Amino acid sequence: ALHWAFQERLARPHIELDAAVFTTGQPFGRDDAEAWWLAYDTLNAVDRELRDVDLLLQGRGREVLKARRVKGAGSPEILARSVQTREWRPVDARLQVSDVPRIVENLGGSKLYGNDPTVALRELIQNAADAVQARRKYQKRPTDWGLIKVGLLEEDGNVWLVVEDNGIGMSEQVLTGPLLDFGTSFWRSSQAMEEFPGLMAAGMHAIGRFGIGFFSVFMLGPVVRVYSRRCDKGQDTGRLLEFRGGTSARPILSPAPSDPVPIDGGTRVEVLLKNNPLETGGLLCLSSSTKRTMTLAKLVGAVAPNLDVAIEVLSKNGTETVAQPGDWLKISDLDLVNRLKPDLDPDRTASPKADRELMQPIKGDDGQIFGRAFISTSRWWSFSGDGGLVTVSGLRAVQLHNVEGILLGEAVTAARDAAQPLATREALAHWASEQAKLIAGTVKDEERQARSAEVVLECGGDIGNLKFIKWGADWLSTNEFTDRLRSCTELAISFDGEFDYDEDQDDVHPREFRADFTMSENIALVLKHDGGILKIANTSWPNSLTGPEKYSGSNIAEYTRSLLRQEWGDEIEEGEEERVVGDVAGSVSIERIVTVFRTEPIFE
């Protein structure tokens, strides 16, 4: 309809001097404004073609065309004098960004990613992985082909971070176009289809989606060199793009036909680090107070723990392999945990022997892998995360709680500081049930079994023979608990976890309470432990996947109530009472409010 509207109104063009002049048979009204703008864009395209042809003919010494441009192209106000409008005036008031460097600084650096310098390394590795994947698809190479190299090289007293790949490489047009187009991903641009026809149809799925990751390198330093050559072009097509003053200065493009351009094609990015990598704020600094550092190999392994491209670290003695495609499913449990935690205290690297039998893959019915992990709870709860990782396309995204290992996920933010695990409800529940069997059979710590039971239920699994409730001095499994219920008509239980010292109630010293408190044999308790694994926005995962949001209590509390109803029926009386829950050193009674269940009323 738009094409018809502007074609109907445009008259046959005529020539004035060297310009083609288009006029209207009748003006464009307000209802035809979009058609007028389509005509404007079309005439701009015609103008560009005429100018390109004119330059070509002049360059070859040929006679030029009579029409070498379109009058009014580039200016809506001037074009409107000949291609007329009625009751409205075209003004080129499109949305635009006038201060690109400021936008890049605010949205492509610490304002988006925070002050973590390792994020920039992750983004560089991501770009390299996309380039390798593209070359695999473009040249039909094996799925495990390709290599990324990372190094810290000294030059004239300075330290440069280097990330190099043997991927598909960039032409001069890409280096000066999509690479610098903030917010536009090359892999989703028309230029990608023009330069590499058929690549997307071959199954190319880029990690990068937002076109902002490259600009994070300026968090590390303002001086950046990008060497690149397309893998299917000659060495004379290699180019160097230099940034000497961050995003505020214009980059410089020059030929780079030999080293350090990858010899077989690909890209090499070098960043002059503003901070010494071993000092505060540096890439390898773990703690400014203790001066603890890590090796580059450990950092790279933690940033890209299960990438589908091999990664090596450059060193004075050659190269060191950090990770291979798919090896995260094959290496030992201890090696995987150590890869994920470069800051792990050396004294804690020897995990309990029982834990080394727990790490299991999370699989769907069709064999699809969703992760490799085991349940590992701590006494203290913090959603800041102290466990494994969610990775997005093999790259570190967000930490987990209650779980060690890797869950595969997809990013939900441009900064990838939030991610949604991909595991299905069925796969997660099956894995959790298997974890319950393994933990019950190998972990002797009964409190840990009880905390693990909370996580298993959160994942929709069956806790099996895990200990989950303490009755007197004994931790009980499901069968043991129901056997006891059959021999009694009352249960006094605390759903708030273990009893703590209360200075307003307890006539003992806190140290005496901690050392000598003994719980009464007729009192039960369940631990107060949150079984959630990950916070996503305002929801807790996997509860958002496996069941309704809990507003109070815990999974174990609900599980305990269900067992009571199962054994005693639905006619259960429930209330809160103050009871003696134990004593200190056998002499001082300790009282607390507990929940009391009875199978029959006290009074008829």
Coordinates of C-alpha atoms in Angstrom, one line a residue:
A1 CA 0.0 0.0 0.0
L2 CA 2.9 2.4 0.8
H3 CA 4.6 1.6 -2.5
W4 CA 1.4 2.3 -4.4
A5 CA 0.8 5.5 -2.5
F6 CA 4.1 7.1 -3.3
Q7 CA 4.3 5.7 -6.9
E8 CA 0.9 7.1 -7.7
R9 CA 2.0 10.6 -6.5
L10 CA 5.5 10.8 -7.9
A11 CA 5.7 12.3 -11.4
R12 CA 8.3 11.3 -14.0
P13 CA 11.7 12.9 -13.1
H14 CA 13.4 15.6 -15.2
I15 CA 17.0 16.9 -15.2
E16 CA 18.1 20.3 -13.8
L17 CA 21.8 20.8 -14.4
D18 CA 23.3 17.5 -13.2
A19 CA 20.4 16.6 -10.7
A20 CA 17.4 14.4 -11.2
V21 CA 14.3 16.3 -9.9
F22 CA 11.3 14.4 -8.8
T23 CA 7.9 16.1 -8.4
T24 CA 4.4 15.1 -7.3
G25 CA 1.2 14.9 -9.3
Q26 CA -0.6 15.6 -6.1
P27 CA 0.6 16.4 -2.6
F28 CA 1.0 13.8 0.1
G29 CA -1.6 14.3 2.8
R30 CA -1.2 13.5 6.5
D31 CA -2.6 10.0 6.0
D32 CA 0.1 9.4 3.4
A33 CA 3.0 10.6 5.6
E34 CA 4.6 7.1 5.8
A35 CA 4.4 6.8 2.0
W36 CA 6.2 10.2 1.7
W37 CA 9.0 9.0 4.0
L38 CA 9.3 5.8 1.9
A39 CA 9.7 7.9 -1.2
Y40 CA 12.3 10.0 0.7
D41 CA 14.3 6.9 1.6
T42 CA 14.0 5.5 -1.9
L43 CA 15.3 8.7 -3.5
N44 CA 18.2 8.7 -1.0
A45 CA 19.1 5.2 -2.2
V46 CA 18.9 6.4 -5.8
D47 CA 21.1 9.3 -5.0
R48 CA 23.7 7.1 -3.5
E49 CA 23.7 4.8 -6.5
L50 CA 24.0 7.8 -8.9
R51 CA 27.0 9.2 -6.9
D52 CA 28.7 5.8 -6.8
V53 CA 28.2 5.3 -10.6
D54 CA 29.5 8.8 -11.2
L55 CA 32.7 8.1 -9.2
L56 CA 33.2 4.8 -11.0
L57 CA 32.8 6.4 -14.5
Q58 CA 35.1 9.3 -13.6
G59 CA 37.7 6.9 -12.3
R60 CA 37.7 4.9 -15.6
G61 CA 37.8 8.0 -17.8
R62 CA 34.3 7.3 -19.2
E63 CA 31.5 9.8 -20.0
V64 CA 29.4 10.5 -16.9
L65 CA 25.6 10.4 -16.8
K66 CA 23.5 13.5 -17.1
A67 CA 21.9 12.8 -13.8
R68 CA 24.6 12.5 -11.1
R69 CA 22.5 13.1 -8.0
V70 CA 18.9 13.5 -6.8
K71 CA 17.8 17.0 -5.8
G72 CA 16.7 17.2 -2.2
A73 CA 18.3 13.9 -1.2
G74 CA 19.5 14.1 2.4
S75 CA 17.2 16.9 3.3
P76 CA 13.5 16.4 4.0
E77 CA 12.8 20.1 3.9
I78 CA 14.4 20.6 0.5
L79 CA 12.8 17.5 -1.0
A80 CA 9.4 18.7 0.3
R81 CA 9.7 21.7 -2.1
S82 CA 9.3 19.4 -5.1
V83 CA 7.7 16.3 -3.6
Q84 CA 5.1 18.3 -1.8
T85 CA 3.0 17.6 1.3
R86 CA -0.3 19.0 2.5
E87 CA -1.2 20.0 6.0
W88 CA 2.1 18.6 7.5
R89 CA 5.8 19.3 7.2
P90 CA 8.5 16.6 7.1
V91 CA 11.1 17.1 9.8
D92 CA 14.0 14.6 10.2
A93 CA 13.4 14.1 14.0
R94 CA 14.5 10.5 14.4
L95 CA 15.8 9.1 17.6
Q96 CA 19.6 9.5 17.7
V97 CA 22.6 9.3 20.0
S98 CA 24.7 12.4 20.0
D99 CA 27.3 11.4 22.5
V100 CA 28.3 7.9 21.6
P101 CA 31.5 7.8 23.8
R102 CA 29.4 8.7 26.9
I103 CA 26.8 6.0 26.1
V104 CA 29.6 3.4 25.6
E105 CA 31.2 4.5 28.9
N106 CA 28.0 4.2 30.8
L107 CA 26.4 1.1 29.3
G108 CA 29.5 -0.8 28.0
G109 CA 31.7 -0.7 31.1
S110 CA 31.5 -0.6 34.9
K111 CA 28.0 1.0 34.9
L112 CA 26.6 -2.2 33.3
Y113 CA 29.1 -4.9 34.5
G114 CA 30.2 -3.5 37.9
N115 CA 33.8 -3.2 39.0
D116 CA 34.8 -6.8 38.2
P117 CA 37.7 -6.7 35.8
T118 CA 37.3 -10.4 34.9
V119 CA 34.0 -9.5 33.1
A120 CA 36.0 -8.0 30.3
L121 CA 38.0 -11.2 29.9
R122 CA 34.8 -13.2 29.7
E123 CA 33.4 -10.9 27.0
L124 CA 36.7 -11.3 24.9
I125 CA 36.6 -15.0 25.3
Q126 CA 32.9 -15.0 24.2
N127 CA 33.7 -13.1 21.1
A128 CA 36.5 -15.5 20.3
A129 CA 34.3 -18.5 20.9
D130 CA 31.6 -17.0 18.5
A131 CA 34.3 -16.6 15.9
V132 CA 35.5 -20.2 16.2
Q133 CA 32.0 -21.5 16.1
A134 CA 31.3 -19.5 12.9
R135 CA 34.4 -20.9 11.2
R136 CA 33.4 -24.4 12.1
K137 CA 30.0 -23.9 10.5
Y138 CA 31.4 -21.9 7.5
Q139 CA 34.1 -24.4 6.6
K140 CA 32.3 -27.5 7.9
R141 CA 35.0 -28.2 10.5
P142 CA 34.6 -30.7 13.4
T143 CA 32.6 -29.6 16.4
D144 CA 35.6 -29.7 18.7
W145 CA 37.9 -27.8 16.3
G146 CA 39.4 -24.4 17.2
L147 CA 41.5 -22.8 19.8
I148 CA 41.5 -19.7 22.0
K149 CA 44.8 -18.5 23.6
V150 CA 44.9 -16.1 26.6
G151 CA 48.1 -14.5 27.9
L152 CA 49.6 -11.7 30.0
L153 CA 52.6 -10.4 28.1
E154 CA 55.1 -7.8 29.3
E155 CA 56.3 -5.1 26.9
D156 CA 58.5 -2.1 27.9
G157 CA 57.5 -2.5 31.5
N158 CA 53.8 -2.7 30.7
V159 CA 51.5 -5.7 30.9
W160 CA 49.1 -6.5 28.0
L161 CA 46.2 -8.9 28.2
V162 CA 46.1 -10.9 24.9
V163 CA 43.1 -13.0 23.7
E164 CA 43.6 -14.7 20.3
D165 CA 41.5 -17.1 18.3
N166 CA 41.8 -19.0 15.0
G167 CA 38.1 -18.2 14.2
I168 CA 36.5 -16.8 11.2
G169 CA 38.2 -13.4 11.4
M170 CA 37.0 -9.9 10.5
S171 CA 37.2 -8.0 7.2
E172 CA 38.1 -4.3 7.2
Q173 CA 34.4 -3.6 6.7
V174 CA 33.5 -5.5 9.9
L175 CA 36.3 -4.0 11.9
T176 CA 35.2 -0.5 11.1
G177 CA 31.4 -1.3 11.0
P178 CA 29.6 -3.7 13.3
L179 CA 32.5 -4.1 15.7
L180 CA 32.2 -0.4 16.5
D181 CA 28.4 -0.2 16.3
F182 CA 27.4 -0.1 19.9
G183 CA 24.3 -2.2 20.5
T184 CA 24.4 -4.0 17.2
S185 CA 25.5 -7.7 17.1
F186 CA 27.4 -8.5 13.9
W187 CA 25.9 -12.0 13.9
R188 CA 22.4 -10.5 13.7
S189 CA 23.3 -7.9 11.1
S190 CA 22.6 -7.9 7.4
Q191 CA 26.4 -7.6 6.8
A192 CA 26.9 -11.0 8.4
M193 CA 24.6 -12.6 5.8
E194 CA 26.3 -10.6 3.0
E195 CA 29.9 -11.6 4.1
F196 CA 29.1 -15.2 5.0
P197 CA 26.0 -16.4 3.1
G198 CA 24.5 -19.5 4.5
L199 CA 26.2 -19.3 7.8
M200 CA 23.0 -18.8 9.8
A201 CA 21.3 -21.5 7.9
A202 CA 24.2 -23.8 8.8
G203 CA 23.2 -23.5 12.5
M204 CA 25.4 -20.6 13.7
H205 CA 24.2 -19.6 17.2
A206 CA 26.3 -16.7 18.6
I207 CA 26.7 -16.3 22.3
G208 CA 26.9 -12.5 21.9
R209 CA 23.5 -11.0 21.3
F210 CA 23.6 -7.4 22.3
G211 CA 26.6 -5.9 20.5
I212 CA 28.1 -4.3 23.7
G213 CA 30.5 -6.9 25.0
F214 CA 33.6 -5.7 23.1
F215 CA 33.3 -2.3 24.7
S216 CA 33.8 -3.8 28.2
V217 CA 37.6 -4.1 27.3
F218 CA 37.9 -0.4 28.1
M219 CA 37.3 -1.2 31.7
L220 CA 40.8 -2.7 31.7
G221 CA 42.6 0.1 29.9
P222 CA 42.2 2.8 27.2
V223 CA 44.8 1.4 24.8
V224 CA 43.5 -1.5 22.7
R225 CA 44.8 -3.2 19.5
V226 CA 42.6 -5.5 17.4
Y227 CA 44.4 -7.6 14.7
S228 CA 42.3 -9.6 12.4
R229 CA 42.1 -11.3 9.0
R230 CA 39.3 -13.3 7.5
C231 CA 40.2 -17.0 7.4
D232 CA 39.4 -17.3 3.7
K233 CA 41.4 -14.2 2.6
G234 CA 45.1 -13.7 1.9
Q235 CA 47.7 -12.4 4.4
D236 CA 47.7 -9.0 2.7
T237 CA 44.1 -8.4 4.0
G238 CA 45.1 -8.4 7.6
R239 CA 44.3 -5.2 9.5
L240 CA 45.1 -3.5 12.8
L241 CA 42.5 -1.3 14.5
E242 CA 44.1 0.7 17.3
F243 CA 42.4 2.6 20.1
R244 CA 44.9 4.9 21.8
G245 CA 42.6 6.9 24.0
G246 CA 39.6 4.7 24.8
T247 CA 36.2 5.5 23.2
S248 CA 36.8 9.3 23.2
A249 CA 39.5 9.1 20.5
R250 CA 39.1 8.0 16.9
P251 CA 40.6 4.5 16.3
I252 CA 43.3 4.1 13.7
L253 CA 43.2 1.5 10.9
S254 CA 46.3 0.2 9.3
P255 CA 47.6 -2.8 7.3
A256 CA 48.8 -5.8 9.4
P257 CA 49.9 -8.4 6.9
S258 CA 52.1 -10.5 9.3
D259 CA 52.6 -11.1 13.0
P260 CA 50.9 -10.9 15.3
V261 CA 47.9 -11.5 13.1
P262 CA 47.0 -15.3 13.5
I263 CA 48.8 -17.1 10.7
D264 CA 45.8 -19.1 9.7
G265 CA 43.3 -16.3 10.0
G266 CA 41.4 -15.1 13.1
T267 CA 41.6 -12.3 15.6
R268 CA 44.0 -11.1 18.3
V269 CA 43.0 -8.5 20.8
E270 CA 45.6 -6.8 23.0
V271 CA 44.6 -4.5 26.0
L272 CA 47.2 -2.5 27.8
L273 CA 46.2 -3.0 31.5
K274 CA 45.9 0.1 33.6
N275 CA 46.2 -1.9 36.8
N276 CA 49.0 -4.4 37.6
P277 CA 47.3 -7.8 37.4
L278 CA 48.8 -8.9 40.8
E279 CA 47.8 -5.7 42.7
T280 CA 44.5 -4.3 44.0
G281 CA 42.0 -4.0 41.2
G282 CA 44.1 -6.3 39.0
L283 CA 42.8 -9.3 37.1
L284 CA 44.7 -11.9 39.3
C285 CA 44.2 -10.2 42.7
L286 CA 41.9 -12.2 45.0
S287 CA 42.1 -10.0 48.1
S288 CA 43.6 -6.5 48.6
S289 CA 44.0 -7.2 52.3
T290 CA 45.7 -10.6 52.2
K291 CA 47.5 -9.9 48.9
R292 CA 46.3 -13.4 47.7
T293 CA 46.5 -13.9 43.9
M294 CA 45.6 -16.6 41.4
T295 CA 47.2 -17.8 38.3
L296 CA 46.0 -16.8 34.9
A297 CA 45.1 -20.5 34.1
K298 CA 42.9 -20.6 37.2
L299 CA 41.1 -17.4 36.2
V300 CA 40.5 -18.5 32.7
G301 CA 39.1 -21.8 33.9
A302 CA 36.7 -20.1 36.2
V303 CA 35.6 -17.6 33.6
A304 CA 35.0 -20.3 30.9
P305 CA 34.6 -23.6 32.8
N306 CA 32.7 -25.5 30.1
L307 CA 33.2 -23.6 26.8
D308 CA 32.9 -25.8 23.7
V309 CA 36.3 -24.4 22.4
A310 CA 39.7 -25.4 23.7
I311 CA 41.5 -22.8 25.8
E312 CA 45.2 -22.4 26.4
V313 CA 47.2 -20.0 28.5
L314 CA 50.4 -18.5 27.1
S315 CA 53.4 -18.5 29.4
K316 CA 57.1 -18.1 29.3
N317 CA 57.5 -21.9 29.0
G318 CA 55.0 -22.2 26.1
T319 CA 51.3 -23.0 26.6
E320 CA 49.2 -24.6 29.3
T321 CA 45.9 -26.3 28.4
V322 CA 43.1 -24.9 30.6
A323 CA 40.0 -26.7 29.3
Q324 CA 38.9 -28.9 26.4
P325 CA 35.4 -29.1 24.9
G326 CA 33.2 -31.4 27.0
D327 CA 35.9 -32.2 29.6
W328 CA 33.8 -30.8 32.4
L329 CA 31.7 -33.9 32.1
K330 CA 34.7 -36.2 32.4
I331 CA 37.2 -34.7 34.9
S332 CA 37.0 -35.6 38.6
D333 CA 34.6 -34.0 40.9
L334 CA 37.4 -32.3 42.8
D335 CA 39.0 -31.0 39.6
L336 CA 35.7 -29.5 38.5
V337 CA 35.1 -27.8 41.8
N338 CA 38.6 -26.4 41.8
R339 CA 38.1 -25.1 38.3
L340 CA 35.0 -23.2 39.4
K341 CA 36.6 -21.7 42.5
P342 CA 40.0 -20.1 41.8
D343 CA 39.8 -18.3 45.1
L344 CA 39.3 -21.6 47.1
D345 CA 41.6 -21.6 50.1
P346 CA 44.3 -24.3 49.6
D347 CA 43.4 -25.7 53.0
R348 CA 39.9 -26.5 51.7
T349 CA 40.8 -28.1 48.4
A350 CA 40.7 -31.6 49.8
S351 CA 37.0 -32.2 49.8
P352 CA 35.4 -35.0 52.0
K353 CA 35.8 -38.4 50.4
A354 CA 32.0 -38.8 50.4
D355 CA 31.5 -35.7 48.3
R356 CA 33.6 -37.3 45.5
E357 CA 30.9 -39.8 44.9
L358 CA 28.0 -37.4 44.7
M359 CA 28.7 -35.4 41.5
Q360 CA 26.1 -36.6 38.9
P361 CA 24.9 -35.3 35.5
I362 CA 21.4 -33.7 35.3
K363 CA 19.8 -35.4 32.3
G364 CA 16.5 -35.3 30.5
D365 CA 14.7 -38.5 29.3
D366 CA 16.1 -37.9 25.9
G367 CA 19.7 -37.8 27.2
Q368 CA 20.0 -34.0 27.0
I369 CA 22.5 -32.7 29.5
F370 CA 21.4 -29.8 31.8
G371 CA 24.4 -29.8 34.2
R372 CA 26.7 -31.8 36.4
A373 CA 26.4 -31.1 40.1
F374 CA 25.8 -32.4 43.6
I375 CA 23.9 -31.0 46.6
S376 CA 26.3 -29.4 49.1
T377 CA 24.6 -27.4 51.9
S378 CA 26.2 -25.1 54.4
R379 CA 24.9 -24.1 57.9
W380 CA 24.6 -20.5 57.0
W381 CA 22.3 -19.2 54.2
S382 CA 23.2 -16.4 51.9
F383 CA 21.8 -15.7 48.4
S384 CA 25.2 -14.1 47.5
G385 CA 26.1 -17.7 46.5
D386 CA 28.9 -19.9 47.8
G387 CA 28.4 -22.9 45.6
G388 CA 28.6 -23.8 41.9
L389 CA 27.8 -21.8 38.8
V390 CA 25.2 -21.3 36.2
T391 CA 27.0 -21.0 32.9
V392 CA 25.7 -19.5 29.7
S393 CA 27.2 -21.1 26.6
G394 CA 30.1 -22.3 28.7
L395 CA 30.8 -18.9 30.3
R396 CA 30.5 -18.0 34.0
A397 CA 27.2 -16.2 34.7
V398 CA 26.0 -16.4 38.3
Q399 CA 26.8 -18.4 41.5
L400 CA 24.6 -21.0 43.1
H401 CA 23.7 -21.9 46.7
N402 CA 23.3 -25.4 48.1
V403 CA 24.8 -26.9 44.9
E404 CA 28.3 -27.5 43.7
G405 CA 29.0 -28.0 40.0
I406 CA 27.6 -26.5 36.9
L407 CA 24.0 -25.9 35.7
L408 CA 23.6 -24.9 32.1
G409 CA 21.5 -21.7 31.7
E410 CA 20.5 -18.8 29.5
A411 CA 21.1 -15.2 30.2
V412 CA 18.2 -12.9 31.2
T413 CA 20.2 -9.7 31.3
A414 CA 22.7 -8.1 28.9
A415 CA 25.4 -8.2 31.6
R416 CA 24.8 -11.9 32.1
D417 CA 24.7 -11.3 35.9
A418 CA 21.4 -13.2 36.0
A419 CA 20.6 -16.4 34.3
Q420 CA 17.8 -19.0 34.1
P421 CA 18.9 -22.7 34.4
L422 CA 17.7 -24.8 31.5
A423 CA 16.9 -28.0 33.5
T424 CA 13.4 -29.3 33.1
R425 CA 11.2 -30.0 36.1
E426 CA 11.4 -33.8 35.5
A427 CA 15.2 -33.9 35.0
L428 CA 15.8 -31.8 38.1
A429 CA 13.5 -34.0 40.2
H430 CA 15.1 -37.2 39.0
W431 CA 18.6 -35.8 39.8
A432 CA 17.5 -34.7 43.2
S433 CA 16.0 -38.1 44.1
E434 CA 19.3 -39.8 43.0
Q435 CA 21.2 -37.3 45.2
A436 CA 19.0 -38.3 48.2
K437 CA 20.0 -42.0 47.7
L438 CA 23.7 -41.1 47.4
I439 CA 23.8 -38.7 50.3
A440 CA 21.9 -41.1 52.6
G441 CA 24.4 -43.9 51.7
T442 CA 27.6 -41.9 52.0
V443 CA 27.3 -38.8 54.2
K444 CA 27.4 -39.6 57.9
D445 CA 26.7 -36.0 59.0
E446 CA 23.0 -36.3 59.9
E447 CA 22.5 -32.5 60.1
R448 CA 23.8 -32.2 56.6
Q449 CA 21.4 -35.0 55.5
A450 CA 18.6 -32.9 56.9
R451 CA 19.6 -29.8 55.1
S452 CA 20.0 -31.8 51.9
A453 CA 16.5 -33.1 52.3
E454 CA 15.2 -29.6 52.2
V455 CA 17.0 -29.0 48.9
V456 CA 15.8 -32.3 47.4
L457 CA 12.2 -31.4 48.2
E458 CA 12.8 -27.9 46.7
C459 CA 13.9 -29.6 43.5
G460 CA 10.7 -31.8 43.5
G461 CA 12.6 -35.0 44.4
D462 CA 12.0 -37.8 46.9
I463 CA 14.1 -37.7 50.0
G464 CA 14.1 -41.5 50.4
N465 CA 16.1 -42.6 53.5
L466 CA 17.6 -39.1 54.3
K467 CA 17.4 -38.1 57.9
F468 CA 15.1 -35.1 58.1
I469 CA 13.8 -34.6 61.6
K470 CA 15.4 -34.7 65.1
W471 CA 13.3 -36.3 67.9
G472 CA 15.1 -36.1 71.2
A473 CA 18.7 -37.2 70.5
D474 CA 17.9 -39.1 67.3
W475 CA 17.8 -38.0 63.7
L476 CA 15.1 -39.9 61.9
S477 CA 14.3 -40.9 58.3
T478 CA 10.8 -41.0 56.9
N479 CA 10.2 -44.7 57.9
E480 CA 11.7 -44.2 61.4
F481 CA 9.5 -41.1 62.0
T482 CA 6.3 -42.7 60.9
D483 CA 7.1 -45.8 63.1
R484 CA 7.3 -43.5 66.1
L485 CA 4.1 -41.7 65.2
R486 CA 2.2 -45.0 65.4
S487 CA 3.1 -45.4 69.1
C488 CA 2.1 -41.9 70.3
T489 CA -0.8 -39.5 70.2
E490 CA 1.1 -36.2 70.6
L491 CA 4.0 -34.5 69.0
A492 CA 5.7 -31.3 70.2
I493 CA 7.9 -29.8 67.5
S494 CA 9.9 -26.7 66.7
F495 CA 9.8 -25.7 63.0
D496 CA 12.4 -22.9 63.7
G497 CA 15.5 -25.1 63.9
E498 CA 17.8 -25.7 66.8
F499 CA 17.2 -23.9 70.1
D500 CA 19.4 -20.9 70.6
Y501 CA 20.3 -19.0 73.8
D502 CA 17.7 -16.4 74.9
E503 CA 19.0 -13.9 77.4
D504 CA 15.5 -12.9 78.4
Q505 CA 14.4 -16.4 79.3
D506 CA 17.5 -18.5 80.1
D507 CA 19.0 -18.3 83.6
V508 CA 22.4 -19.5 82.4
H509 CA 25.5 -18.1 80.8
P510 CA 25.5 -18.3 77.0
R511 CA 28.7 -20.3 77.1
E512 CA 27.0 -22.9 79.3
F513 CA 24.0 -23.1 77.1
R514 CA 26.2 -23.7 74.0
A515 CA 28.2 -26.4 75.8
D516 CA 25.7 -28.2 77.9
F517 CA 22.2 -27.9 76.4
T518 CA 20.4 -31.2 75.9
M519 CA 17.1 -31.5 74.1
S520 CA 14.2 -33.3 75.8
E521 CA 13.4 -36.8 74.4
N522 CA 9.7 -35.8 73.9
I523 CA 10.6 -32.8 71.7
A524 CA 11.2 -32.8 67.9
L525 CA 12.6 -30.2 65.6
V526 CA 13.3 -29.6 61.9
L527 CA 16.2 -27.4 60.8
K528 CA 15.5 -23.9 59.5
H529 CA 17.2 -24.1 56.1
D530 CA 16.2 -22.5 52.8
G531 CA 16.5 -25.0 50.0
G532 CA 16.6 -22.5 47.2
I533 CA 19.5 -22.6 44.7
L534 CA 19.2 -19.3 42.9
K535 CA 17.5 -15.9 43.1
I536 CA 16.1 -14.7 39.8
A537 CA 14.6 -11.2 40.1
N538 CA 12.1 -11.6 42.9
T539 CA 11.7 -15.4 42.6
S540 CA 13.6 -18.4 44.0
W541 CA 14.7 -21.2 41.7
P542 CA 13.8 -24.0 41.5
N543 CA 10.7 -23.3 43.6
S544 CA 9.4 -21.2 40.6
L545 CA 9.8 -24.4 38.5
T546 CA 8.7 -27.2 40.9
G547 CA 5.9 -25.8 43.0
P548 CA 3.9 -22.8 44.4
E549 CA 5.8 -20.1 46.2
K550 CA 6.1 -20.8 49.9
Y551 CA 5.0 -17.9 52.1
S552 CA 6.1 -19.4 55.5
G553 CA 7.7 -22.5 56.9
S554 CA 9.8 -24.8 54.8
N555 CA 9.6 -27.9 52.5
I556 CA 10.4 -30.1 55.5
A557 CA 7.7 -28.5 57.6
E558 CA 5.1 -29.2 55.0
Y559 CA 6.5 -32.7 54.5
T560 CA 6.3 -33.4 58.2
R561 CA 2.7 -32.2 58.3
S562 CA 1.8 -34.5 55.4
L563 CA 3.3 -37.5 57.2
L564 CA 1.3 -36.6 60.3
R565 CA -2.0 -36.5 58.3
Q566 CA -1.0 -39.8 56.6
E567 CA -0.5 -41.6 59.9
W568 CA -3.1 -39.8 62.2
G569 CA -5.7 -38.7 59.6
D570 CA -7.0 -35.3 58.9
E571 CA -8.6 -34.8 62.4
I572 CA -5.5 -33.4 64.0
E573 CA -5.5 -30.7 66.6
E574 CA -2.7 -28.2 66.2
G575 CA -1.7 -25.3 68.5
E576 CA 1.2 -23.5 70.1
E577 CA 2.3 -24.1 73.7
E578 CA 5.2 -23.2 75.9
R579 CA 7.0 -26.4 76.8
V580 CA 10.2 -27.5 78.5
V581 CA 12.4 -28.3 75.5
G582 CA 15.5 -29.3 77.3
D583 CA 18.0 -28.5 80.1
V584 CA 21.5 -27.2 80.7
A585 CA 23.8 -29.5 82.6
G586 CA 20.8 -31.5 83.8
S587 CA 19.7 -28.8 86.2
V588 CA 18.3 -25.7 84.5
S589 CA 15.2 -26.2 82.5
I590 CA 14.8 -24.4 79.1
E591 CA 11.3 -23.4 77.9
R592 CA 10.2 -22.4 74.4
I593 CA 7.1 -21.9 72.4
V594 CA 6.6 -25.0 70.2
T595 CA 3.9 -26.4 67.9
V596 CA 1.9 -29.3 69.4
F597 CA 0.0 -31.8 67.3
R598 CA -2.6 -34.3 68.9
T599 CA -4.6 -37.1 67.4
E600 CA -7.5 -36.4 69.7
P601 CA -8.8 -33.5 71.8
I602 CA -7.9 -33.1 75.5
F603 CA -11.4 -32.3 76.5
E604 CA -14.5 -34.2 75.3

